[in-house]
Amino acid sequence: MAVIVGTGMVVRSIPYENLVMKHGAWAVHCAAMGAVLAPLIFMGGPVMMRAAWYTAGVVMGLSATAMCAPSEKFLMMGGPLAMGLGVVFAANIGSFFFPAHTALGAGLASIVVYGGLILFSAFLLYDTQRLIKKAEITPNTGYQTYYNEYGQPMQVSAPRFDPINAQLSIYMDVLNIFIRMVMILGVAKIFFFAKLIDRFNLLIYYLYLYLNFLHSRVKNDVVKRWLN
């Protein structure tokens, strides 16, 4: 987890103008996430390919829905989604203490898999619309125009839109959807291992939400650049 969090912070801290270092750090971050998911290959090629195709279909459909939505109503789901994430995480922890053959254990497992699939599909809608909105309101020139009390246009420096930082949450959404597709299509003997990977990803997702919370509170410009 330290490597993934560390590489993620490095990616966020590098300005987008420094394309070589930015993309290099992004590649290292993606490689670290891939190393976490790599053991899922023991599920077998057919299962992994089916899960990948199903994930691609879900992501394409939800992304098109978020892009073509007539309103920005998906941006209002932030609070309920955070609460839903807490429920799925608690169910994930509880499923390790209750056997799957019991009624409670089976219910918790269903929340982890199917509830998590619905939850991160909703997160994908939310994060896609948030990325679109951020791209619309964030200047690409490094300056933002506003009008003073006399109606005169004024320009102030503003951070440019960073597409890599903006898509990191969508990347996490897609990974979590893929993991649940593997859990649905996989066999029972690998289910426990898949849940371990799922718990790890949920911890990273919680940390990501906490960093976003800090971003809305911190006033220091240097720290904001790290969390943007």
CSV table of N, CA and C in Angstrom, one decimal, residues 40-97:
chain,number,residue,atom,x,y,z
A,40,LEU,N,-4.4,-12.4,-9.7
A,40,LEU,CA,-5.7,-12.8,-10.1
A,40,LEU,C,-5.6,-13.7,-11.4
A,41,ILE,N,-4.4,-13.6,-12.0
A,41,ILE,CA,-4.3,-14.4,-13.3
A,41,ILE,C,-4.4,-15.9,-13.0
A,42,PHE,N,-4.3,-16.3,-11.7
A,42,PHE,CA,-4.4,-17.7,-11.4
A,42,PHE,C,-5.9,-18.1,-11.5
A,43,MET,N,-6.8,-17.2,-11.7
A,43,MET,CA,-8.2,-17.5,-12.0
A,43,MET,C,-8.3,-18.2,-13.3
A,44,GLY,N,-7.4,-18.0,-14.2
A,44,GLY,CA,-7.4,-18.6,-15.5
A,44,GLY,C,-7.8,-17.6,-16.6
A,45,GLY,N,-7.2,-17.8,-17.8
A,45,GLY,CA,-7.4,-16.9,-18.9
A,45,GLY,C,-8.9,-16.6,-19.3
A,46,PRO,N,-9.7,-17.7,-19.4
A,46,PRO,CA,-11.1,-17.5,-19.8
A,46,PRO,C,-11.9,-16.6,-18.9
A,47,VAL,N,-11.7,-16.8,-17.6
A,47,VAL,CA,-12.4,-16.0,-16.6
A,47,VAL,C,-11.9,-14.5,-16.7
A,48,MET,N,-10.6,-14.3,-16.8
A,48,MET,CA,-10.1,-13.0,-16.8
A,48,MET,C,-10.6,-12.2,-18.1
A,49,MET,N,-10.6,-12.9,-19.2
A,49,MET,CA,-11.1,-12.3,-20.4
A,49,MET,C,-12.5,-12.0,-20.4
A,50,ARG,N,-13.3,-12.9,-19.8
A,50,ARG,CA,-14.8,-12.5,-19.7
A,50,ARG,C,-15.0,-11.4,-18.8
A,51,ALA,N,-14.2,-11.4,-17.7
A,51,ALA,CA,-14.4,-10.2,-16.7
A,51,ALA,C,-13.9,-8.9,-17.4
A,52,ALA,N,-12.9,-9.0,-18.2
A,52,ALA,CA,-12.4,-7.8,-18.9
A,52,ALA,C,-13.4,-7.3,-19.9
A,53,TRP,N,-14.1,-8.2,-20.6
A,53,TRP,CA,-15.1,-7.8,-21.6
A,53,TRP,C,-16.3,-7.2,-20.9
A,54,TYR,N,-16.7,-7.9,-19.9
A,54,TYR,CA,-17.9,-7.4,-19.1
A,54,TYR,C,-17.6,-6.0,-18.5
A,55,THR,N,-16.4,-5.8,-18.0
A,55,THR,CA,-16.0,-4.5,-17.4
A,55,THR,C,-16.0,-3.5,-18.4
A,56,ALA,N,-15.5,-3.8,-19.6
A,56,ALA,CA,-15.4,-2.8,-20.7
A,56,ALA,C,-16.8,-2.4,-21.1
A,57,GLY,N,-17.7,-3.3,-21.2
A,57,GLY,CA,-19.1,-3.0,-21.5
A,57,GLY,C,-19.8,-2.1,-20.5
A,58,VAL,N,-19.6,-2.4,-19.2
A,58,VAL,CA,-20.2,-1.6,-18.2
A,58,VAL,C,-19.6,-0.2,-18.2
A,59,VAL,N,-18.3,-0.1,-18.3
A,59,VAL,CA,-17.6,1.2,-18.3
A,59,VAL,C,-18.0,2.1,-19.5
A,60,MET,N,-18.1,1.5,-20.7
A,60,MET,CA,-18.5,2.2,-21.9
A,60,MET,C,-20.0,2.7,-21.7
A,61,GLY,N,-20.9,1.8,-21.2
A,61,GLY,CA,-22.2,2.2,-21.1
A,61,GLY,C,-22.4,3.3,-20.1
A,62,LEU,N,-21.8,3.2,-18.9
A,62,LEU,CA,-21.9,4.2,-17.9
A,62,LEU,C,-21.2,5.5,-18.2
A,63,SER,N,-20.1,5.4,-18.9
A,63,SER,CA,-19.4,6.7,-19.3
A,63,SER,C,-20.3,7.4,-20.3
A,64,ALA,N,-20.9,6.7,-21.3
A,64,ALA,CA,-21.8,7.4,-22.3
A,64,ALA,C,-23.0,8.0,-21.6
A,65,THR,N,-23.5,7.3,-20.6
A,65,THR,CA,-24.6,7.8,-19.8
A,65,THR,C,-24.3,9.1,-19.1
A,66,ALA,N,-23.1,9.1,-18.4
A,66,ALA,CA,-22.7,10.3,-17.7
A,66,ALA,C,-22.4,11.5,-18.7
A,67,MET,N,-21.8,11.2,-19.8
A,67,MET,CA,-21.5,12.2,-20.8
A,67,MET,C,-22.7,12.8,-21.5
A,68,CYS,N,-23.7,12.0,-21.7
A,68,CYS,CA,-24.9,12.4,-22.4
A,68,CYS,C,-26.1,12.8,-21.5
A,69,ALA,N,-25.9,12.8,-20.2
A,69,ALA,CA,-26.9,13.1,-19.3
A,69,ALA,C,-27.3,14.6,-19.5
A,70,PRO,N,-28.6,14.9,-19.5
A,70,PRO,CA,-29.1,16.3,-19.7
A,70,PRO,C,-28.8,17.2,-18.6
A,71,SER,N,-28.5,16.7,-17.4
A,71,SER,CA,-28.2,17.5,-16.2
A,71,SER,C,-27.0,17.0,-15.5
A,72,GLU,N,-26.7,17.7,-14.4
A,72,GLU,CA,-25.5,17.3,-13.6
A,72,GLU,C,-26.0,16.6,-12.3
A,73,LYS,N,-27.1,15.9,-12.4
A,73,LYS,CA,-27.6,15.3,-11.2
A,73,LYS,C,-26.7,14.2,-10.6
A,74,PHE,N,-25.8,13.6,-11.4
A,74,PHE,CA,-24.9,12.6,-10.8
A,74,PHE,C,-23.9,13.2,-9.8
A,75,LEU,N,-23.7,14.5,-10.0
A,75,LEU,CA,-22.8,15.2,-9.1
A,75,LEU,C,-23.3,15.4,-7.7
A,76,MET,N,-24.6,15.1,-7.5
A,76,MET,CA,-25.3,15.2,-6.2
A,76,MET,C,-25.2,14.0,-5.4
A,77,MET,N,-24.5,12.9,-5.9
A,77,MET,CA,-24.5,11.6,-5.2
A,77,MET,C,-23.3,11.4,-4.3
A,78,GLY,N,-22.5,12.5,-4.1
A,78,GLY,CA,-21.3,12.3,-3.3
A,78,GLY,C,-21.5,11.8,-1.9
A,79,GLY,N,-22.4,12.4,-1.2
A,79,GLY,CA,-22.7,12.0,0.2
A,79,GLY,C,-23.2,10.5,0.3
A,80,PRO,N,-24.3,10.2,-0.5
A,80,PRO,CA,-24.7,8.8,-0.4
A,80,PRO,C,-23.7,7.8,-0.9
A,81,LEU,N,-22.9,8.1,-1.8
A,81,LEU,CA,-21.8,7.2,-2.3
A,81,LEU,C,-20.8,7.0,-1.2
A,82,ALA,N,-20.4,8.0,-0.5
A,82,ALA,CA,-19.5,7.8,0.6
A,82,ALA,C,-20.1,6.9,1.7
A,83,MET,N,-21.3,7.1,2.0
A,83,MET,CA,-22.0,6.2,3.0
A,83,MET,C,-22.0,4.8,2.5
A,84,GLY,N,-22.4,4.6,1.2
A,84,GLY,CA,-22.4,3.3,0.6
A,84,GLY,C,-21.0,2.6,0.6
A,85,LEU,N,-20.0,3.4,0.4
A,85,LEU,CA,-18.6,2.8,0.5
A,85,LEU,C,-18.3,2.3,1.9
A,86,GLY,N,-18.8,3.0,2.9
A,86,GLY,CA,-18.6,2.6,4.3
A,86,GLY,C,-19.3,1.3,4.6
A,87,VAL,N,-20.6,1.1,4.0
A,87,VAL,CA,-21.3,-0.1,4.2
A,87,VAL,C,-20.6,-1.3,3.5
A,88,VAL,N,-20.1,-1.1,2.3
A,88,VAL,CA,-19.4,-2.2,1.6
A,88,VAL,C,-18.1,-2.5,2.3
A,89,PHE,N,-17.4,-1.5,2.8
A,89,PHE,CA,-16.2,-1.8,3.5
A,89,PHE,C,-16.4,-2.6,4.8
A,90,ALA,N,-17.5,-2.2,5.5
A,90,ALA,CA,-17.8,-2.9,6.8
A,90,ALA,C,-18.2,-4.3,6.5
A,91,ALA,N,-19.0,-4.5,5.4
A,91,ALA,CA,-19.4,-5.9,5.0
A,91,ALA,C,-18.2,-6.7,4.6
A,92,ASN,N,-17.3,-6.1,3.9
A,92,ASN,CA,-16.0,-6.8,3.5
A,92,ASN,C,-15.3,-7.3,4.7
A,93,ILE,N,-15.1,-6.4,5.8
A,93,ILE,CA,-14.5,-6.8,7.0
A,93,ILE,C,-15.2,-7.9,7.7
A,94,GLY,N,-16.6,-7.8,7.8
A,94,GLY,CA,-17.4,-8.7,8.5
A,94,GLY,C,-17.4,-10.1,7.9
A,95,SER,N,-17.3,-10.1,6.5
A,95,SER,CA,-17.3,-11.4,5.8
A,95,SER,C,-16.1,-12.3,6.2
A,96,PHE,N,-15.1,-11.8,6.8
A,96,PHE,CA,-14.0,-12.6,7.2
A,96,PHE,C,-14.2,-13.3,8.5
A,97,PHE,N,-15.2,-12.9,9.2
A,97,PHE,CA,-15.5,-13.5,10.5
A,97,PHE,C,-16.8,-14.4,10.5
